[in-house]
Amino acid sequence: MSVLHGKNILLGVTGGIAAYKAAFLVRLLVKKGANVKVVMTDSAKEFVTPLTLATLSKNEVLSSFTDEKGEDSFKEPKWNNHVELALWADLFLIAPATANTLSKMANGASDNLLLACYLSAKCPVYYAPAMDLDMYQHPTTAETFKKLESFGNIQIPAAFGELASGLVGQGRMAEPEEIVSFLENDISSKLPLRGKKFLITAGPTYEAIDPVRFIGNHSSGKMGYAIAETAAELGAEVVLISGPSVLKLDNEFVKIIRVTSAEEMYHAAHEYFNKSDVAILSAAVADYRPSEMASEKIKKKTDELVLQLTKTKDILASLGEIKKDQFLVGFALETENEEENAKLKLKKKNLDLIVLNSLRDKGAGFKTDTNKITLITKDNKTLPFPVKPKKEVAKDILEYIIEQTNA
Ligand code: CTP
């Protein structure tokens, strides 16, 4: 999945011949799963119609401070709130960006909606210059670029080639495909977990009694899968060791290893732990397994059947024993003396962080889509969070880890 998926992209289109390519650009961005809104200058409308861009982006295209449609002359004109629009955006892309608009950006001019959005934007701003060869080479253009760079704006360099004037040189706007790849690469390279390797366990384990029966638990794996997916979205390379779960996760940065029993999970976790920077063990591992697995289905011959159970290996504790620089996170599900028990577990298993969820809380637990957690840190700090969707909970946990591991 592209890093642009789900991103709010404000596309600013200015008046150069390359504006016709904005239509392709909108289409590509929408295809990547981005939400696109377009603002354009009046002169851009000479090159591409607002209707084309509105149809492709599935959003109204704005170009002036007030609604210019004039459908109803009795109505007061609607004010197009540039601040709201700019704050909506996760990124602002100006393509094509003409010399005129770039120079106005560099000097704080605000005589159209696009420029007002630029001045109001708090998100990263990218621009793809498009101008003729001589304009591109003019010293004032170099100065403009320098100024915009000092504001933190990111240039998507113009390409070398034949220009609308017939001249050949640099100044042609990068192709829409190149612009999209540039955005993807730039965003990926800045993700906070880029280069980090994560090991995550999730779901229940099944401990076989005989070929058709097992001891298991109600864990769905939702929490662990949400952490795996979110970590990958934040740039991590994830190995997700999953006990039996119906969940699927389609992300090229998550490798799923499916296991059944605690013993299998133990071996898989040990195989990947040394290569990991962070390990988060959210699986609800069975604490006991039948001492013997019957080779044939057990027949109901007697009124009572006694199963002898043997303790499984504690995966989390075993990783705590061998850990070097890894940041190790455990989960605790407690029903009484919650914080005290969780703190003891954190110490005993040599963890850096423990995520406490209490079955007493409404909206917390195994099969729900929400969870309520308290993070307990190595230095005994307690950080409670309200009930949230599991994806949001995953973000809270990962944000704390990012803070700690980049410190
Ligand atoms: N865990 C594990 N391997 C086990 C049992 C538990 O890795 N065999 C991990 C879980 O993934 C979780 C943490 O240990 O991160 C806490 O598990 P929990 O069952 O709450 O605690 P236990 O240490 O098993 O203690 P108790 O059951 O007595 O509360």
Short mmCIF file of C-alpha atoms and ligand atoms in Angstrom, two decimals:
data_model
loop_
_atom_site.label_atom_id
_atom_site.label_comp_id
_atom_site.label_asym_id
_atom_site.label_seq_id
_atom_site.Cartn_x
_atom_site.Cartn_y
_atom_site.Cartn_z
CA MET A 1 0.00 0.00 0.00
CA SER A 2 1.29 3.45 -0.88
CA VAL A 3 2.30 5.88 1.85
CA LEU A 4 -0.10 8.27 0.13
CA HIS A 5 -3.05 6.04 0.99
CA GLY A 6 -5.52 7.94 3.17
CA LYS A 7 -3.50 11.16 2.97
CA ASN A 8 -5.28 14.47 2.42
CA ILE A 9 -3.52 16.15 -0.47
CA LEU A 10 -4.20 19.73 -1.46
CA LEU A 11 -3.09 20.24 -5.04
CA GLY A 12 -2.40 23.79 -6.15
CA VAL A 13 -2.49 24.29 -9.91
CA THR A 14 -1.04 27.45 -11.44
CA GLY A 15 -1.16 28.83 -14.95
CA GLY A 16 1.42 27.17 -17.12
CA ILE A 17 1.02 24.85 -20.08
CA ALA A 18 1.90 21.90 -17.80
CA ALA A 19 -1.40 22.54 -15.98
CA TYR A 20 -3.02 20.06 -18.37
CA LYS A 21 -0.94 17.37 -16.65
CA ALA A 22 -2.67 18.19 -13.35
CA ALA A 23 -5.53 15.98 -14.53
CA PHE A 24 -3.19 12.97 -14.74
CA LEU A 25 -1.66 13.91 -11.43
CA VAL A 26 -5.04 13.99 -9.68
CA ARG A 27 -5.91 10.62 -11.19
CA LEU A 28 -2.66 9.03 -10.02
CA LEU A 29 -3.00 10.45 -6.51
CA VAL A 30 -6.59 9.24 -6.22
CA LYS A 31 -5.49 5.81 -7.48
CA LYS A 32 -2.93 5.70 -4.67
CA GLY A 33 -5.79 6.12 -2.20
CA ALA A 34 -5.23 9.81 -1.41
CA ASN A 35 -8.05 12.29 -0.81
CA VAL A 36 -7.42 15.13 -3.22
CA LYS A 37 -8.75 18.68 -3.23
CA VAL A 38 -7.68 21.19 -5.84
CA VAL A 39 -7.15 24.95 -5.64
CA MET A 40 -6.21 26.72 -8.82
CA THR A 41 -5.31 30.21 -9.96
CA ASP A 42 -7.51 31.99 -12.51
CA SER A 43 -4.86 31.67 -15.19
CA ALA A 44 -4.63 27.91 -14.61
CA LYS A 45 -8.24 27.67 -15.80
CA GLU A 46 -7.05 28.67 -19.27
CA PHE A 47 -5.15 25.41 -19.48
CA VAL A 48 -7.35 22.89 -17.66
CA THR A 49 -10.97 23.19 -16.63
CA PRO A 50 -12.08 23.09 -12.99
CA LEU A 51 -14.75 20.61 -14.09
CA THR A 52 -12.08 18.11 -15.22
CA LEU A 53 -10.22 18.37 -11.92
CA ALA A 54 -13.42 18.32 -9.86
CA THR A 55 -14.61 15.18 -11.64
CA LEU A 56 -11.30 13.39 -11.18
CA SER A 57 -10.78 14.45 -7.57
CA LYS A 58 -14.47 14.00 -6.69
CA ASN A 59 -14.22 17.31 -4.85
CA GLU A 60 -15.19 20.86 -5.58
CA VAL A 61 -12.35 22.88 -7.14
CA LEU A 62 -11.80 26.29 -5.62
CA SER A 63 -10.05 29.31 -7.05
CA SER A 64 -11.38 32.42 -5.36
CA PHE A 65 -12.09 33.60 -1.84
CA THR A 66 -15.82 33.56 -2.42
CA ASP A 67 -17.98 31.06 -4.23
CA GLU A 68 -18.00 32.29 -7.80
CA LYS A 69 -20.63 29.93 -9.14
CA GLY A 70 -23.42 32.46 -8.67
CA GLU A 71 -26.05 29.73 -9.01
CA ASP A 72 -28.38 31.64 -6.81
CA SER A 73 -28.00 35.37 -7.13
CA PHE A 74 -30.23 35.94 -4.07
CA LYS A 75 -27.91 34.00 -1.84
CA GLU A 76 -25.00 35.57 -0.04
CA PRO A 77 -21.72 34.40 -1.65
CA LYS A 78 -19.99 31.59 0.27
CA TRP A 79 -16.58 32.31 1.67
CA ASN A 80 -13.98 29.67 0.81
CA ASN A 81 -12.07 29.23 4.01
CA HIS A 82 -8.42 28.94 3.00
CA VAL A 83 -7.29 28.32 6.57
CA GLU A 84 -9.60 25.32 6.92
CA LEU A 85 -8.52 23.99 3.55
CA ALA A 86 -4.82 24.34 4.38
CA LEU A 87 -5.27 22.71 7.78
CA TRP A 88 -7.20 19.83 6.19
CA ALA A 89 -4.14 18.96 4.10
CA ASP A 90 -1.50 16.44 5.16
CA LEU A 91 0.57 17.81 2.32
CA PHE A 92 0.29 20.69 -0.13
CA LEU A 93 1.58 20.03 -3.62
CA ILE A 94 1.85 22.91 -6.08
CA ALA A 95 2.18 21.52 -9.59
CA PRO A 96 2.78 23.09 -11.93
CA ALA A 97 4.35 25.93 -10.00
CA THR A 98 5.01 28.90 -12.29
CA ALA A 99 7.80 31.44 -11.76
CA ASN A 100 5.14 34.01 -10.90
CA THR A 101 3.52 31.92 -8.14
CA LEU A 102 6.87 30.77 -6.75
CA SER A 103 8.09 34.33 -6.52
CA LYS A 104 4.89 35.35 -4.72
CA MET A 105 5.30 32.41 -2.34
CA ALA A 106 8.85 33.48 -1.59
CA ASN A 107 7.72 37.02 -0.83
CA GLY A 108 4.55 36.39 1.14
CA ALA A 109 2.07 37.72 -1.43
CA SER A 110 -1.49 36.56 -0.95
CA ASP A 111 -3.56 37.85 -3.86
CA ASN A 112 -5.34 34.59 -4.63
CA LEU A 113 -6.81 31.61 -2.79
CA LEU A 114 -3.89 29.31 -3.64
CA LEU A 115 -1.37 31.71 -2.08
CA ALA A 116 -3.56 32.25 0.98
CA CYS A 117 -3.65 28.46 1.40
CA TYR A 118 0.14 28.39 1.09
CA LEU A 119 0.55 30.99 3.81
CA SER A 120 -1.90 29.16 6.07
CA ALA A 121 -0.48 25.65 5.54
CA LYS A 122 1.27 23.94 8.43
CA CYS A 123 1.88 20.72 6.49
CA PRO A 124 4.87 19.93 4.23
CA VAL A 125 4.78 21.91 0.97
CA TYR A 126 6.11 20.41 -2.26
CA TYR A 127 6.34 22.29 -5.53
CA ALA A 128 7.10 21.20 -9.08
CA PRO A 129 8.46 24.18 -11.02
CA ALA A 130 7.42 24.60 -14.64
CA MET A 131 8.83 27.43 -16.69
CA ASP A 132 10.82 28.20 -19.76
CA LEU A 133 14.56 27.60 -19.92
CA ASP A 134 15.63 31.25 -19.58
CA MET A 135 13.21 31.94 -16.75
CA TYR A 136 14.51 28.85 -14.99
CA GLN A 137 18.09 30.08 -15.34
CA HIS A 138 17.41 33.64 -14.24
CA PRO A 139 19.23 34.52 -11.00
CA THR A 140 15.99 35.63 -9.39
CA THR A 141 14.59 32.11 -9.86
CA ALA A 142 17.63 30.67 -8.08
CA GLU A 143 17.03 33.14 -5.28
CA THR A 144 13.37 32.17 -5.09
CA PHE A 145 14.30 28.48 -4.83
CA LYS A 146 16.79 29.27 -2.08
CA LYS A 147 14.20 31.24 -0.14
CA LEU A 148 11.58 28.52 -0.46
CA GLU A 149 14.13 25.95 0.68
CA SER A 150 14.83 28.08 3.74
CA PHE A 151 11.08 27.94 4.51
CA GLY A 152 11.31 24.14 4.42
CA ASN A 153 9.46 23.80 1.10
CA ILE A 154 10.55 20.85 -1.00
CA GLN A 155 11.29 21.17 -4.67
CA ILE A 156 10.46 18.42 -7.13
CA PRO A 157 13.08 19.30 -9.73
CA ALA A 158 12.06 20.21 -13.24
CA ALA A 159 13.16 17.90 -15.99
CA PHE A 160 15.43 18.52 -18.95
CA GLY A 161 13.76 18.35 -22.34
CA GLU A 162 11.86 20.16 -25.03
CA LEU A 163 9.83 23.04 -23.67
CA ALA A 164 6.58 24.56 -24.93
CA SER A 165 8.60 27.41 -26.48
CA GLY A 166 10.50 24.93 -28.62
CA LEU A 167 13.69 25.55 -26.64
CA VAL A 168 15.46 22.58 -25.09
CA GLY A 169 16.69 22.74 -21.49
CA GLN A 170 15.65 22.46 -17.88
CA GLY A 171 12.26 23.81 -16.84
CA ARG A 172 9.76 21.18 -17.91
CA MET A 173 7.57 20.05 -15.02
CA ALA A 174 8.42 16.58 -13.77
CA GLU A 175 6.00 13.99 -15.17
CA PRO A 176 3.01 13.15 -12.93
CA GLU A 177 4.43 9.61 -12.30
CA GLU A 178 7.75 11.15 -11.23
CA ILE A 179 5.99 13.61 -8.94
CA VAL A 180 4.06 10.79 -7.26
CA SER A 181 7.21 8.65 -6.82
CA PHE A 182 9.05 11.68 -5.45
CA LEU A 183 6.32 12.22 -2.86
CA GLU A 184 6.27 8.52 -1.91
CA ASN A 185 10.06 8.32 -1.55
CA ASP A 186 10.33 11.54 0.38
CA ILE A 187 7.54 10.62 2.81
CA SER A 188 8.89 7.07 3.29
CA SER A 189 12.41 8.33 3.99
CA LYS A 190 11.06 10.51 6.81
CA LEU A 191 8.88 7.93 8.54
CA PRO A 192 9.80 7.70 12.23
CA LEU A 193 10.30 3.91 12.27
CA ARG A 194 12.23 3.76 9.00
CA GLY A 195 15.03 1.19 9.26
CA LYS A 196 13.66 -0.34 12.48
CA LYS A 197 12.90 -4.04 12.70
CA PHE A 198 9.91 -5.10 14.76
CA LEU A 199 8.94 -8.51 16.10
CA ILE A 200 5.29 -8.75 17.14
CA THR A 201 3.35 -11.73 18.51
CA ALA A 202 -0.43 -11.81 18.26
CA GLY A 203 -3.48 -13.99 18.73
CA PRO A 204 -4.04 -17.06 20.87
CA THR A 205 -2.16 -20.35 20.88
CA TYR A 206 -3.85 -23.72 20.56
CA GLU A 207 -2.47 -26.59 22.63
CA ALA A 208 -3.50 -29.93 21.22
CA ILE A 209 -5.32 -32.48 23.40
CA ASP A 210 -5.80 -34.94 20.56
CA PRO A 211 -5.92 -34.58 16.74
CA VAL A 212 -9.26 -32.71 16.87
CA ARG A 213 -9.31 -30.85 20.20
CA PHE A 214 -7.25 -28.17 21.81
CA ILE A 215 -6.97 -25.80 24.76
CA GLY A 216 -7.21 -22.23 23.51
CA ASN A 217 -8.52 -18.81 24.47
CA HIS A 218 -10.70 -16.03 23.07
CA SER A 219 -7.93 -13.79 21.76
CA SER A 220 -8.74 -12.53 18.24
CA GLY A 221 -5.32 -11.08 17.46
CA LYS A 222 -6.87 -7.67 16.67
CA MET A 223 -4.55 -5.71 18.97
CA GLY A 224 -1.33 -7.32 17.69
CA TYR A 225 -2.39 -7.01 14.05
CA ALA A 226 -3.23 -3.33 14.60
CA ILE A 227 0.23 -2.76 16.09
CA ALA A 228 1.89 -4.61 13.20
CA GLU A 229 0.00 -2.64 10.58
CA THR A 230 0.60 0.71 12.27
CA ALA A 231 4.31 0.01 12.79
CA ALA A 232 4.64 -0.81 9.08
CA GLU A 233 2.78 2.38 8.14
CA LEU A 234 5.28 4.29 10.28
CA GLY A 235 8.15 2.75 8.30
CA ALA A 236 9.10 -0.37 10.28
CA GLU A 237 9.89 -3.77 8.83
CA VAL A 238 7.68 -6.13 10.77
CA VAL A 239 7.70 -9.86 11.49
CA LEU A 240 4.29 -10.78 12.87
CA ILE A 241 4.15 -14.16 14.55
CA SER A 242 0.49 -15.01 14.70
CA GLY A 243 -1.32 -17.75 16.52
CA PRO A 244 -4.54 -19.06 14.91
CA SER A 245 -6.52 -16.01 13.79
CA VAL A 246 -8.93 -15.28 10.97
CA LEU A 247 -7.33 -11.88 10.47
CA LYS A 248 -5.38 -11.00 7.35
CA LEU A 249 -2.89 -8.23 6.84
CA ASP A 250 -1.84 -7.21 3.38
CA ASN A 251 1.18 -4.99 3.73
CA GLU A 252 4.48 -5.56 1.94
CA PHE A 253 6.40 -4.58 5.08
CA VAL A 254 4.72 -7.17 7.31
CA LYS A 255 5.90 -10.76 7.10
CA ILE A 256 3.36 -13.03 8.78
CA ILE A 257 4.52 -16.29 10.30
CA ARG A 258 1.58 -18.45 11.29
CA VAL A 259 2.02 -20.80 14.23
CA THR A 260 -0.36 -22.89 16.31
CA SER A 261 1.14 -23.77 19.67
CA ALA A 262 3.11 -21.89 22.33
CA GLU A 263 6.13 -24.05 21.53
CA GLU A 264 6.03 -23.06 17.85
CA MET A 265 5.61 -19.40 18.79
CA TYR A 266 8.58 -19.69 21.15
CA HIS A 267 10.86 -20.99 18.37
CA ALA A 268 9.67 -18.46 15.79
CA ALA A 269 10.15 -15.58 18.27
CA HIS A 270 13.69 -16.73 19.09
CA GLU A 271 14.54 -17.03 15.42
CA TYR A 272 13.78 -13.34 14.81
CA PHE A 273 14.52 -11.67 18.16
CA ASN A 274 18.28 -11.15 17.62
CA LYS A 275 17.62 -9.26 14.39
CA SER A 276 14.95 -7.05 15.97
CA ASP A 277 15.16 -3.56 17.42
CA VAL A 278 11.77 -3.74 19.11
CA ALA A 279 9.73 -6.76 20.23
CA ILE A 280 6.09 -6.40 21.27
CA LEU A 281 4.54 -9.56 22.66
CA SER A 282 0.81 -9.13 22.58
CA ALA A 283 -0.12 -12.78 22.03
CA ALA A 284 -2.33 -14.51 24.58
CA VAL A 285 -0.06 -17.51 24.93
CA ALA A 286 -1.47 -20.54 26.71
CA ASP A 287 0.27 -20.90 30.06
CA TYR A 288 -0.31 -24.67 30.11
CA ARG A 289 -0.51 -27.41 27.51
CA PRO A 290 -1.60 -31.05 27.84
CA SER A 291 1.43 -33.05 28.98
CA GLU A 292 0.68 -35.68 26.35
CA MET A 293 -1.17 -35.28 23.10
CA ALA A 294 -3.29 -38.36 22.37
CA SER A 295 -2.39 -39.71 18.94
CA GLU A 296 -5.99 -40.76 18.26
CA LYS A 297 -9.25 -38.96 19.02
CA ILE A 298 -10.12 -39.53 22.70
CA LYS A 299 -13.32 -41.62 23.02
CA LYS A 300 -15.89 -40.80 25.70
CA LYS A 301 -15.49 -44.03 27.59
CA THR A 302 -15.37 -42.75 31.17
CA ASP A 303 -17.49 -40.30 33.20
CA GLU A 304 -14.49 -38.29 34.10
CA LEU A 305 -11.42 -37.44 32.18
CA VAL A 306 -8.37 -35.90 33.79
CA LEU A 307 -5.97 -33.96 31.66
CA GLN A 308 -2.51 -33.43 32.99
CA LEU A 309 -1.06 -30.06 32.02
CA THR A 310 2.51 -28.87 31.77
CA LYS A 311 3.61 -25.24 31.88
CA THR A 312 4.54 -23.76 28.50
CA LYS A 313 7.74 -21.80 28.05
CA ASP A 314 7.28 -18.12 28.83
CA ILE A 315 8.34 -16.53 25.55
CA LEU A 316 8.44 -12.98 26.91
CA ALA A 317 10.53 -13.92 29.95
CA SER A 318 12.93 -15.94 27.81
CA LEU A 319 13.50 -12.93 25.52
CA GLY A 320 13.95 -10.71 28.58
CA GLU A 321 16.80 -13.00 29.66
CA ILE A 322 18.74 -12.77 26.39
CA LYS A 323 17.89 -9.20 25.41
CA LYS A 324 20.74 -6.85 24.46
CA ASP A 325 19.68 -3.53 22.93
CA GLN A 326 16.16 -4.56 22.02
CA PHE A 327 13.24 -2.58 23.38
CA LEU A 328 11.02 -5.28 24.86
CA VAL A 329 7.31 -4.75 25.43
CA GLY A 330 4.91 -7.12 27.17
CA PHE A 331 1.17 -7.10 27.73
CA ALA A 332 -0.59 -7.79 30.99
CA LEU A 333 -4.22 -8.70 31.35
CA GLU A 334 -5.12 -8.43 35.00
CA THR A 335 -8.33 -8.70 36.95
CA GLU A 336 -7.06 -7.61 40.39
CA ASN A 337 -4.24 -5.47 41.79
CA GLU A 338 -3.72 -4.49 38.20
CA GLU A 339 -0.95 -1.91 38.37
CA GLU A 340 0.95 -3.69 41.09
CA ASN A 341 0.89 -7.00 39.21
CA ALA A 342 1.86 -5.36 35.95
CA LYS A 343 4.80 -3.60 37.60
CA LEU A 344 5.98 -6.92 39.06
CA LYS A 345 5.74 -8.56 35.61
CA LEU A 346 7.73 -5.72 34.04
CA LYS A 347 10.56 -6.25 36.52
CA LYS A 348 10.46 -10.04 36.56
CA LYS A 349 10.51 -10.36 32.77
CA ASN A 350 13.12 -7.58 32.28
CA LEU A 351 10.87 -5.40 30.09
CA ASP A 352 11.17 -1.82 28.93
CA LEU A 353 7.43 -1.28 28.86
CA ILE A 354 4.28 -3.13 29.82
CA VAL A 355 0.84 -2.49 28.36
CA LEU A 356 -1.82 -3.12 30.95
CA ASN A 357 -5.36 -3.85 29.93
CA SER A 358 -7.90 -4.64 32.49
CA LEU A 359 -10.87 -6.89 31.80
CA ARG A 360 -12.86 -4.73 34.18
CA ASP A 361 -12.90 -1.81 31.77
CA LYS A 362 -15.78 -1.53 29.36
CA GLY A 363 -14.52 -1.55 25.78
CA ALA A 364 -11.29 -3.35 26.67
CA GLY A 365 -10.30 -6.92 26.04
CA PHE A 366 -10.16 -9.74 23.56
CA LYS A 367 -12.73 -9.55 20.80
CA THR A 368 -13.63 -5.87 20.92
CA ASP A 369 -12.51 -3.30 18.35
CA THR A 370 -11.58 -0.94 21.14
CA ASN A 371 -9.19 -1.17 24.03
CA LYS A 372 -8.30 0.77 27.14
CA ILE A 373 -4.71 0.62 28.18
CA THR A 374 -2.30 1.95 30.73
CA LEU A 375 1.37 2.09 29.82
CA ILE A 376 3.73 1.33 32.65
CA THR A 377 7.29 2.33 32.00
CA LYS A 378 10.58 0.94 33.22
CA ASP A 379 10.98 3.91 35.56
CA ASN A 380 7.57 3.18 37.11
CA LYS A 381 5.61 5.90 35.34
CA THR A 382 1.95 5.14 34.76
CA LEU A 383 0.34 6.58 31.63
CA PRO A 384 -3.41 5.88 31.40
CA PHE A 385 -5.31 6.29 28.11
CA PRO A 386 -9.08 6.46 27.44
CA VAL A 387 -11.01 3.79 25.50
CA LYS A 388 -10.01 4.04 21.84
CA PRO A 389 -10.19 1.99 18.63
CA LYS A 390 -7.36 -0.58 18.60
CA LYS A 391 -5.63 1.22 15.72
CA GLU A 392 -5.45 4.38 17.85
CA VAL A 393 -4.22 2.36 20.81
CA ALA A 394 -1.49 0.93 18.56
CA LYS A 395 -0.46 4.50 17.67
CA ASP A 396 -0.25 5.48 21.35
CA ILE A 397 1.99 2.50 22.13
CA LEU A 398 4.21 3.11 19.11
CA GLU A 399 4.48 6.83 19.79
CA TYR A 400 5.85 6.06 23.23
CA ILE A 401 8.32 3.57 21.76
CA ILE A 402 9.44 6.10 19.11
CA GLU A 403 10.01 8.67 21.84
CA GLN A 404 12.08 6.23 23.89
CA THR A 405 14.10 4.60 21.14
CA ASN A 406 15.04 7.86 19.40
CA ALA A 407 15.92 9.55 22.67
N1 CTP B 1 3.59 -14.49 27.50
C1 CTP B 1 4.50 -15.19 26.73
N2 CTP B 1 4.61 -16.54 26.86
C2 CTP B 1 3.84 -17.23 27.73
C3 CTP B 1 2.90 -16.52 28.51
C4 CTP B 1 2.79 -15.15 28.37
O1 CTP B 1 5.21 -14.59 25.94
N3 CTP B 1 3.97 -18.53 27.81
C5 CTP B 1 3.53 -13.03 27.39
C6 CTP B 1 2.27 -12.48 26.77
O2 CTP B 1 2.38 -12.36 25.38
C7 CTP B 1 2.16 -11.13 27.46
C8 CTP B 1 2.79 -11.32 28.80
O3 CTP B 1 3.58 -12.51 28.68
O4 CTP B 1 2.92 -10.15 26.79
C9 CTP B 1 1.85 -11.44 29.97
O5 CTP B 1 1.15 -12.59 29.96
P1 CTP B 1 0.14 -12.97 31.16
O6 CTP B 1 -0.55 -14.21 30.80
O7 CTP B 1 -0.71 -11.80 31.48
O8 CTP B 1 1.07 -13.13 32.37
P2 CTP B 1 1.86 -14.32 32.93
O9 CTP B 1 3.27 -13.90 32.99
O10 CTP B 1 1.56 -15.56 32.16
O11 CTP B 1 1.34 -14.41 34.42
P3 CTP B 1 -0.07 -14.81 35.01
O12 CTP B 1 -0.77 -15.66 34.01
O13 CTP B 1 0.27 -15.49 36.25
O14 CTP B 1 -0.77 -13.50 35.22
#
